[in-house]
PDB file of C-alpha atoms in Angstrom:
ATOM      1  CA  MET C  22     -15.037  12.721   7.027  1.00  0.00           C
ATOM      2  CA  SER C  23     -11.353  11.835   7.557  1.00  0.00           C
ATOM      3  CA  ARG C  24      -9.491   9.128   5.671  1.00  0.00           C
ATOM      4  CA  TYR C  25     -10.141   5.595   6.936  1.00  0.00           C
ATOM      5  CA  THR C  26      -7.135   4.290   8.913  1.00  0.00           C
ATOM      6  CA  GLY C  27      -8.617   1.081  10.342  1.00  0.00           C
ATOM      7  CA  SER C  28      -8.243  -2.517   9.197  1.00  0.00           C
ATOM      8  CA  THR C  29      -8.168  -2.784   5.401  1.00  0.00           C
ATOM      9  CA  TRP C  30      -8.778  -6.528   5.622  1.00  0.00           C
ATOM     10  CA  LYS C  31     -11.945  -6.021   7.654  1.00  0.00           C
ATOM     11  CA  LYS C  32     -13.278  -3.498   5.132  1.00  0.00           C
ATOM     12  CA  SER C  33     -12.423  -5.818   2.252  1.00  0.00           C
ATOM     13  CA  ARG C  34     -14.293  -8.691   3.875  1.00  0.00           C
ATOM     14  CA  HIS C  35     -17.296  -6.464   4.612  1.00  0.00           C
ATOM     15  CA  LEU C  36     -17.468  -5.301   0.978  1.00  0.00           C
ATOM     16  CA  GLY C  37     -16.465  -8.647  -0.561  1.00  0.00           C
ATOM     17  CA  PHE C  38     -13.814  -6.823  -2.594  1.00  0.00           C
ATOM     18  CA  SER C  39     -10.007  -6.844  -2.389  1.00  0.00           C
ATOM     19  CA  ILE C  40      -9.021  -3.232  -1.712  1.00  0.00           C
ATOM     20  CA  LEU C  41      -5.305  -4.126  -1.907  1.00  0.00           C
ATOM     21  CA  GLU C  42      -5.771  -5.888  -5.294  1.00  0.00           C
ATOM     22  CA  THR C  43      -4.012  -9.019  -4.000  1.00  0.00           C
ATOM     23  CA  GLY C  44      -7.082 -11.031  -2.999  1.00  0.00           C
ATOM     24  CA  ASP C  45      -5.282 -12.061   0.213  1.00  0.00           C
ATOM     25  CA  GLU C  46      -7.967 -10.460   2.393  1.00  0.00           C
ATOM     26  CA  LEU C  47     -10.634 -12.880   1.135  1.00  0.00           C
ATOM     27  CA  LYS C  48      -8.642 -16.110   0.798  1.00  0.00           C
ATOM     28  CA  LYS C  49      -8.948 -17.374   4.355  1.00  0.00           C
ATOM     29  CA  ARG C  50     -12.346 -15.926   5.252  1.00  0.00           C
ATOM     30  CA  PRO C  51     -14.409 -14.974   2.173  1.00  0.00           C
ATOM     31  CA  PHE C  52     -17.311 -13.641   4.246  1.00  0.00           C
ATOM     32  CA  GLY C  53     -18.149 -10.575   6.312  1.00  0.00           C
ATOM     33  CA  PRO C  54     -16.346  -9.818   9.585  1.00  0.00           C
ATOM     34  CA  GLY C  55     -17.884 -10.303  13.013  1.00  0.00           C
ATOM     35  CA  GLN C  56     -19.866 -12.978  14.778  1.00  0.00           C
ATOM     36  CA  HIS C  57     -22.617 -13.080  12.151  1.00  0.00           C
ATOM     37  CA  GLY C  58     -20.421 -12.551   9.101  1.00  0.00           C
ATOM     38  CA  GLN C  59     -21.411 -15.847   7.505  1.00  0.00           C
ATOM     39  CA  ASP C  60     -25.136 -15.397   8.148  1.00  0.00           C
ATOM     40  CA  ARG C  61     -25.687 -12.175   6.165  1.00  0.00           C
ATOM     41  CA  LYS C  62     -27.550 -13.556   3.174  1.00  0.00           C
ATOM     42  CA  ARG C  63     -30.267 -10.925   2.886  1.00  0.00           C
ATOM     43  CA  LYS C  64     -30.433  -9.228  -0.521  1.00  0.00           C
ATOM     44  CA  PRO C  65     -29.175  -5.616  -0.198  1.00  0.00           C
ATOM     45  CA  SER C  66     -31.483  -2.717  -0.994  1.00  0.00           C
ATOM     46  CA  GLU C  67     -30.766  -0.431  -3.954  1.00  0.00           C
ATOM     47  CA  TYR C  68     -29.470   2.222  -1.538  1.00  0.00           C
ATOM     48  CA  SER C  69     -27.171  -0.311   0.151  1.00  0.00           C
ATOM     49  CA  ALA C  70     -25.828  -1.624  -3.175  1.00  0.00           C
ATOM     50  CA  GLN C  71     -25.023   1.885  -4.439  1.00  0.00           C
ATOM     51  CA  LEU C  72     -23.337   2.812  -1.157  1.00  0.00           C
ATOM     52  CA  ALA C  73     -21.240  -0.373  -1.241  1.00  0.00           C
ATOM     53  CA  GLU C  74     -19.996   0.372  -4.776  1.00  0.00           C
ATOM     54  CA  LYS C  75     -19.048   3.902  -3.768  1.00  0.00           C
ATOM     55  CA  GLN C  76     -17.195   2.646  -0.693  1.00  0.00           C
ATOM     56  CA  LYS C  77     -15.344   0.016  -2.718  1.00  0.00           C
ATOM     57  CA  LEU C  78     -13.952   2.591  -5.149  1.00  0.00           C
ATOM     58  CA  ARG C  79     -13.263   5.225  -2.484  1.00  0.00           C
ATOM     59  CA  LEU C  80     -11.302   2.822  -0.283  1.00  0.00           C
ATOM     60  CA  TYR C  81      -9.565   1.283  -3.297  1.00  0.00           C
ATOM     61  CA  TYR C  82      -7.960   4.656  -4.068  1.00  0.00           C
ATOM     62  CA  GLY C  83      -7.636   5.605  -0.383  1.00  0.00           C
ATOM     63  CA  LEU C  84      -9.602   8.867  -0.497  1.00  0.00           C
ATOM     64  CA  ASN C  85     -11.846  10.533   2.022  1.00  0.00           C
ATOM     65  CA  GLU C  86     -15.426  11.356   1.117  1.00  0.00           C
ATOM     66  CA  ARG C  87     -14.803  15.048   0.430  1.00  0.00           C
ATOM     67  CA  GLN C  88     -11.952  14.327  -2.026  1.00  0.00           C
ATOM     68  CA  PHE C  89     -13.919  11.571  -3.723  1.00  0.00           C
ATOM     69  CA  ARG C  90     -17.001  13.726  -4.239  1.00  0.00           C
ATOM     70  CA  ARG C  91     -14.926  16.647  -5.579  1.00  0.00           C
ATOM     71  CA  LEU C  92     -13.304  14.416  -8.200  1.00  0.00           C
ATOM     72  CA  PHE C  93     -16.705  13.018  -9.197  1.00  0.00           C
ATOM     73  CA  LEU C  94     -17.984  16.565  -9.829  1.00  0.00           C
ATOM     74  CA  ILE C  95     -14.941  17.241 -12.024  1.00  0.00           C
ATOM     75  CA  ALA C  96     -15.630  14.021 -13.973  1.00  0.00           C
ATOM     76  CA  LYS C  97     -19.283  14.943 -14.419  1.00  0.00           C
ATOM     77  CA  ARG C  98     -18.277  18.102 -16.271  1.00  0.00           C
ATOM     78  CA  GLU C  99     -16.138  16.142 -18.738  1.00  0.00           C
ATOM     79  CA  PRO C 100     -17.602  15.636 -22.252  1.00  0.00           C
ATOM     80  CA  THR C 101     -16.800  11.892 -22.180  1.00  0.00           C
ATOM     81  CA  VAL C 102     -18.658   9.094 -20.357  1.00  0.00           C
ATOM     82  CA  THR C 103     -18.791  10.078 -16.678  1.00  0.00           C
ATOM     83  CA  GLY C 104     -17.733   6.690 -15.304  1.00  0.00           C
ATOM     84  CA  LEU C 105     -14.634   6.423 -17.500  1.00  0.00           C
ATOM     85  CA  ALA C 106     -13.740  10.077 -16.906  1.00  0.00           C
ATOM     86  CA  PHE C 107     -14.001   9.472 -13.151  1.00  0.00           C
ATOM     87  CA  PHE C 108     -11.691   6.463 -13.348  1.00  0.00           C
ATOM     88  CA  GLY C 109      -9.259   8.475 -15.487  1.00  0.00           C
ATOM     89  CA  ILE C 110      -9.063  11.265 -12.926  1.00  0.00           C
ATOM     90  CA  LEU C 111      -8.571   8.820 -10.056  1.00  0.00           C
ATOM     91  CA  GLU C 112      -5.801   7.012 -11.943  1.00  0.00           C
ATOM     92  CA  SER C 113      -4.025  10.267 -12.827  1.00  0.00           C
ATOM     93  CA  ARG C 114      -3.492  11.203  -9.163  1.00  0.00           C
ATOM     94  CA  LEU C 115       0.218  11.325  -8.360  1.00  0.00           C
ATOM     95  CA  ASP C 116       0.041   8.891  -5.431  1.00  0.00           C
ATOM     96  CA  ASN C 117      -1.748   6.346  -7.628  1.00  0.00           C
ATOM     97  CA  LEU C 118       0.807   6.658 -10.441  1.00  0.00           C
ATOM     98  CA  VAL C 119       3.694   6.249  -7.971  1.00  0.00           C
ATOM     99  CA  TYR C 120       1.999   3.006  -6.922  1.00  0.00           C
ATOM    100  CA  ARG C 121       1.343   1.921 -10.533  1.00  0.00           C
ATOM    101  CA  ILE C 122       4.996   2.494 -11.484  1.00  0.00           C
ATOM    102  CA  GLY C 123       6.030   0.260  -8.600  1.00  0.00           C
ATOM    103  CA  PHE C 124       7.837   2.705  -6.296  1.00  0.00           C
ATOM    104  CA  ALA C 125       5.567   1.507  -3.468  1.00  0.00           C
ATOM    105  CA  ARG C 126       3.666  -1.701  -2.724  1.00  0.00           C
ATOM    106  CA  THR C 127       0.480   0.068  -1.630  1.00  0.00           C
ATOM    107  CA  ARG C 128      -1.182   3.379  -2.368  1.00  0.00           C
ATOM    108  CA  ALA C 129      -0.752   4.379   1.299  1.00  0.00           C
ATOM    109  CA  ALA C 130       3.018   3.855   1.009  1.00  0.00           C
ATOM    110  CA  ALA C 131       3.014   5.779  -2.292  1.00  0.00           C
ATOM    111  CA  ARG C 132       1.199   8.664  -0.609  1.00  0.00           C
ATOM    112  CA  GLN C 133       3.862   8.751   2.094  1.00  0.00           C
ATOM    113  CA  LEU C 134       6.667   8.881  -0.492  1.00  0.00           C
ATOM    114  CA  VAL C 135       5.001  11.882  -2.143  1.00  0.00           C
ATOM    115  CA  ASN C 136       4.297  13.642   1.170  1.00  0.00           C
ATOM    116  CA  HIS C 137       7.941  13.299   2.226  1.00  0.00           C
ATOM    117  CA  GLY C 138       9.199  14.932  -0.967  1.00  0.00           C
ATOM    118  CA  HIS C 139      10.831  11.919  -2.642  1.00  0.00           C
ATOM    119  CA  ILE C 140       8.963  12.258  -5.969  1.00  0.00           C
ATOM    120  CA  LEU C 141       9.643  14.468  -8.981  1.00  0.00           C
ATOM    121  CA  VAL C 142       7.210  15.230 -11.817  1.00  0.00           C
ATOM    122  CA  ASN C 143       9.010  16.379 -14.970  1.00  0.00           C
ATOM    123  CA  GLY C 144      12.093  17.062 -12.829  1.00  0.00           C
ATOM    124  CA  LYS C 145      10.313  19.225 -10.255  1.00  0.00           C
ATOM    125  CA  LYS C 146       9.504  18.125  -6.708  1.00  0.00           C
ATOM    126  CA  VAL C 147       5.791  17.635  -6.033  1.00  0.00           C
ATOM    127  CA  ASP C 148       4.722  16.720  -2.492  1.00  0.00           C
ATOM    128  CA  ILE C 149       0.959  16.787  -3.021  1.00  0.00           C
ATOM    129  CA  PRO C 150      -0.487  13.238  -3.380  1.00  0.00           C
ATOM    130  CA  SER C 151      -3.683  14.556  -4.999  1.00  0.00           C
ATOM    131  CA  TYR C 152      -1.753  16.329  -7.782  1.00  0.00           C
ATOM    132  CA  LEU C 153      -3.373  15.374 -11.101  1.00  0.00           C
ATOM    133  CA  CYS C 154      -0.768  14.343 -13.661  1.00  0.00           C
ATOM    134  CA  LYS C 155      -1.160  14.887 -17.386  1.00  0.00           C
ATOM    135  CA  VAL C 156      -0.440  12.446 -20.190  1.00  0.00           C
ATOM    136  CA  ASN C 157       3.327  12.291 -20.945  1.00  0.00           C
ATOM    137  CA  ASP C 158       4.308  13.480 -17.460  1.00  0.00           C
ATOM    138  CA  VAL C 159       7.478  11.742 -16.252  1.00  0.00           C
ATOM    139  CA  ILE C 160       7.536  10.631 -12.608  1.00  0.00           C
ATOM    140  CA  SER C 161      10.889   9.867 -10.998  1.00  0.00           C
ATOM    141  CA  LEU C 162      12.728   9.734  -7.683  1.00  0.00           C
ATOM    142  CA  LYS C 163      14.447  12.751  -6.168  1.00  0.00           C
ATOM    143  CA  GLU C 164      17.372  10.678  -4.869  1.00  0.00           C
ATOM    144  CA  GLU C 165      20.048   9.332  -7.226  1.00  0.00           C
ATOM    145  CA  THR C 166      20.358   6.284  -4.977  1.00  0.00           C
ATOM    146  CA  PRO C 167      16.822   4.901  -4.444  1.00  0.00           C
ATOM    147  CA  LEU C 168      15.499   4.242  -0.974  1.00  0.00           C
ATOM    148  CA  LYS C 169      15.673   0.625   0.192  1.00  0.00           C
ATOM    149  CA  CYS C 170      11.862   0.336   0.341  1.00  0.00           C
ATOM    150  CA  VAL C 171      11.570   1.648  -3.245  1.00  0.00           C
ATOM    151  CA  LYS C 172      14.206  -0.769  -4.547  1.00  0.00           C
ATOM    152  CA  GLU C 173      12.512  -3.716  -2.815  1.00  0.00           C
ATOM    153  CA  SER C 174       9.154  -2.682  -4.239  1.00  0.00           C
ATOM    154  CA  MET C 175      10.557  -2.352  -7.771  1.00  0.00           C
ATOM    155  CA  ASP C 176      12.279  -5.740  -7.501  1.00  0.00           C
ATOM    156  CA  SER C 177       8.986  -7.404  -6.570  1.00  0.00           C
ATOM    157  CA  ARG C 178       6.901  -5.287  -8.958  1.00  0.00           C
ATOM    158  CA  PRO C 179       4.296  -7.222 -10.985  1.00  0.00           C
ATOM    159  CA  ALA C 180       3.695  -6.573 -14.686  1.00  0.00           C
ATOM    160  CA  THR C 181       3.155  -2.865 -15.318  1.00  0.00           C
ATOM    161  CA  ILE C 182      -0.281  -1.695 -16.375  1.00  0.00           C
ATOM    162  CA  GLY C 183      -0.577  -0.553 -20.019  1.00  0.00           C
ATOM    163  CA  PHE C 184      -1.021   3.195 -19.533  1.00  0.00           C
ATOM    164  CA  VAL C 185       2.245   3.572 -17.578  1.00  0.00           C
ATOM    165  CA  LYS C 186       5.681   2.997 -19.149  1.00  0.00           C
ATOM    166  CA  VAL C 187       8.390   2.113 -16.630  1.00  0.00           C
ATOM    167  CA  ASP C 188      12.166   2.445 -16.962  1.00  0.00           C
ATOM    168  CA  ALA C 189      13.374   0.268 -14.076  1.00  0.00           C
ATOM    169  CA  GLU C 190      17.040   1.188 -14.579  1.00  0.00           C
ATOM    170  CA  LYS C 191      16.389   4.931 -14.296  1.00  0.00           C
ATOM    171  CA  PHE C 192      13.705   4.453 -11.624  1.00  0.00           C
ATOM    172  CA  GLU C 193      11.164   6.525 -13.520  1.00  0.00           C
ATOM    173  CA  GLY C 194       7.818   6.069 -15.192  1.00  0.00           C
ATOM    174  CA  THR C 195       5.794   7.915 -17.825  1.00  0.00           C
ATOM    175  CA  PHE C 196       2.021   8.354 -17.833  1.00  0.00           C
ATOM    176  CA  VAL C 197       1.633   7.548 -21.541  1.00  0.00           C
ATOM    177  CA  ARG C 198      -2.160   7.665 -21.965  1.00  0.00           C
ATOM    178  CA  MET C 199      -5.470   7.654 -20.142  1.00  0.00           C
ATOM    179  CA  PRO C 200      -6.589   4.195 -18.950  1.00  0.00           C
ATOM    180  CA  GLU C 201      -9.123   2.041 -20.761  1.00  0.00           C
ATOM    181  CA  ARG C 202     -12.033   0.483 -18.878  1.00  0.00           C
ATOM    182  CA  ASN C 203     -10.737  -3.085 -19.207  1.00  0.00           C
ATOM    183  CA  GLU C 204      -7.516  -2.060 -17.410  1.00  0.00           C
ATOM    184  CA  LEU C 205      -9.452  -1.010 -14.324  1.00  0.00           C
ATOM    185  CA  PRO C 206     -11.207  -3.090 -11.622  1.00  0.00           C
ATOM    186  CA  LEU C 207     -14.030  -4.923 -13.385  1.00  0.00           C
ATOM    187  CA  GLU C 208     -15.796  -5.695 -10.080  1.00  0.00           C
ATOM    188  CA  ILE C 209     -16.715  -2.020  -9.667  1.00  0.00           C
ATOM    189  CA  GLN C 210     -20.075  -0.988 -11.127  1.00  0.00           C
ATOM    190  CA  GLU C 211     -19.524   2.710 -11.737  1.00  0.00           C
ATOM    191  CA  SER C 212     -23.131   3.165 -12.895  1.00  0.00           C
ATOM    192  CA  GLN C 213     -24.213   2.537  -9.291  1.00  0.00           C
ATOM    193  CA  ILE C 214     -21.849   5.263  -8.065  1.00  0.00           C
ATOM    194  CA  ILE C 215     -23.161   7.714 -10.656  1.00  0.00           C
ATOM    195  CA  GLU C 216     -26.756   6.964  -9.594  1.00  0.00           C
ATOM    196  CA  TRP C 217     -25.767   7.456  -5.945  1.00  0.00           C
ATOM    197  CA  TYR C 218     -24.339  10.943  -6.544  1.00  0.00           C
ATOM    198  CA  ASN C 219     -27.033  11.978  -9.036  1.00  0.00           C
ATOM    199  CA  ARG C 220     -29.585  11.316  -6.316  1.00  0.00           C
ATOM    200  CA  LEU C 221     -27.704  13.525  -3.854  1.00  0.00           C
ATOM    201  CA  LEU C 222     -26.700  16.400  -6.145  1.00  0.00           C
TER     202      LEU C 222
END
């Protein structure tokens, strides 16, 4: 399955979850898309609920199904709690950290920056968005003069999340530690995702 490239707002309304983390998608129309969006009041089945949780998290990080499943299998082999390990792996992806630092306003824009070779990890160019960073890795820009889109994003950057330390003057960030559960989307029920994959594997 390829990466979803359709309307993010429509998907957010269908899932009742802000994929872009802004909440803008649900402000005007906080119900499902389509003609009968407001009439869908039937309680979802267990299968449907588990699928919805998986889709929320997958679209939140902008992954296709194959990538998402591969990372879940890696997390399942970790000695720690599977749900937290899964979140940790997803957050340590290079495209996600570029977004968390504030170089881009969305994960899709962050992925494009990485693909086009604008990002350095510990001083070396890395153009693979799925590259898994390690704690204490330093992520910076290749160019001495930052791109206009990066500067605009940094200027409008909200408060940085706790596991990333940002030096706005140097245009670089450090992945200082693995994330804690309360720093991650609380609306996601990772236990449902684990049950979904345990049933399939």
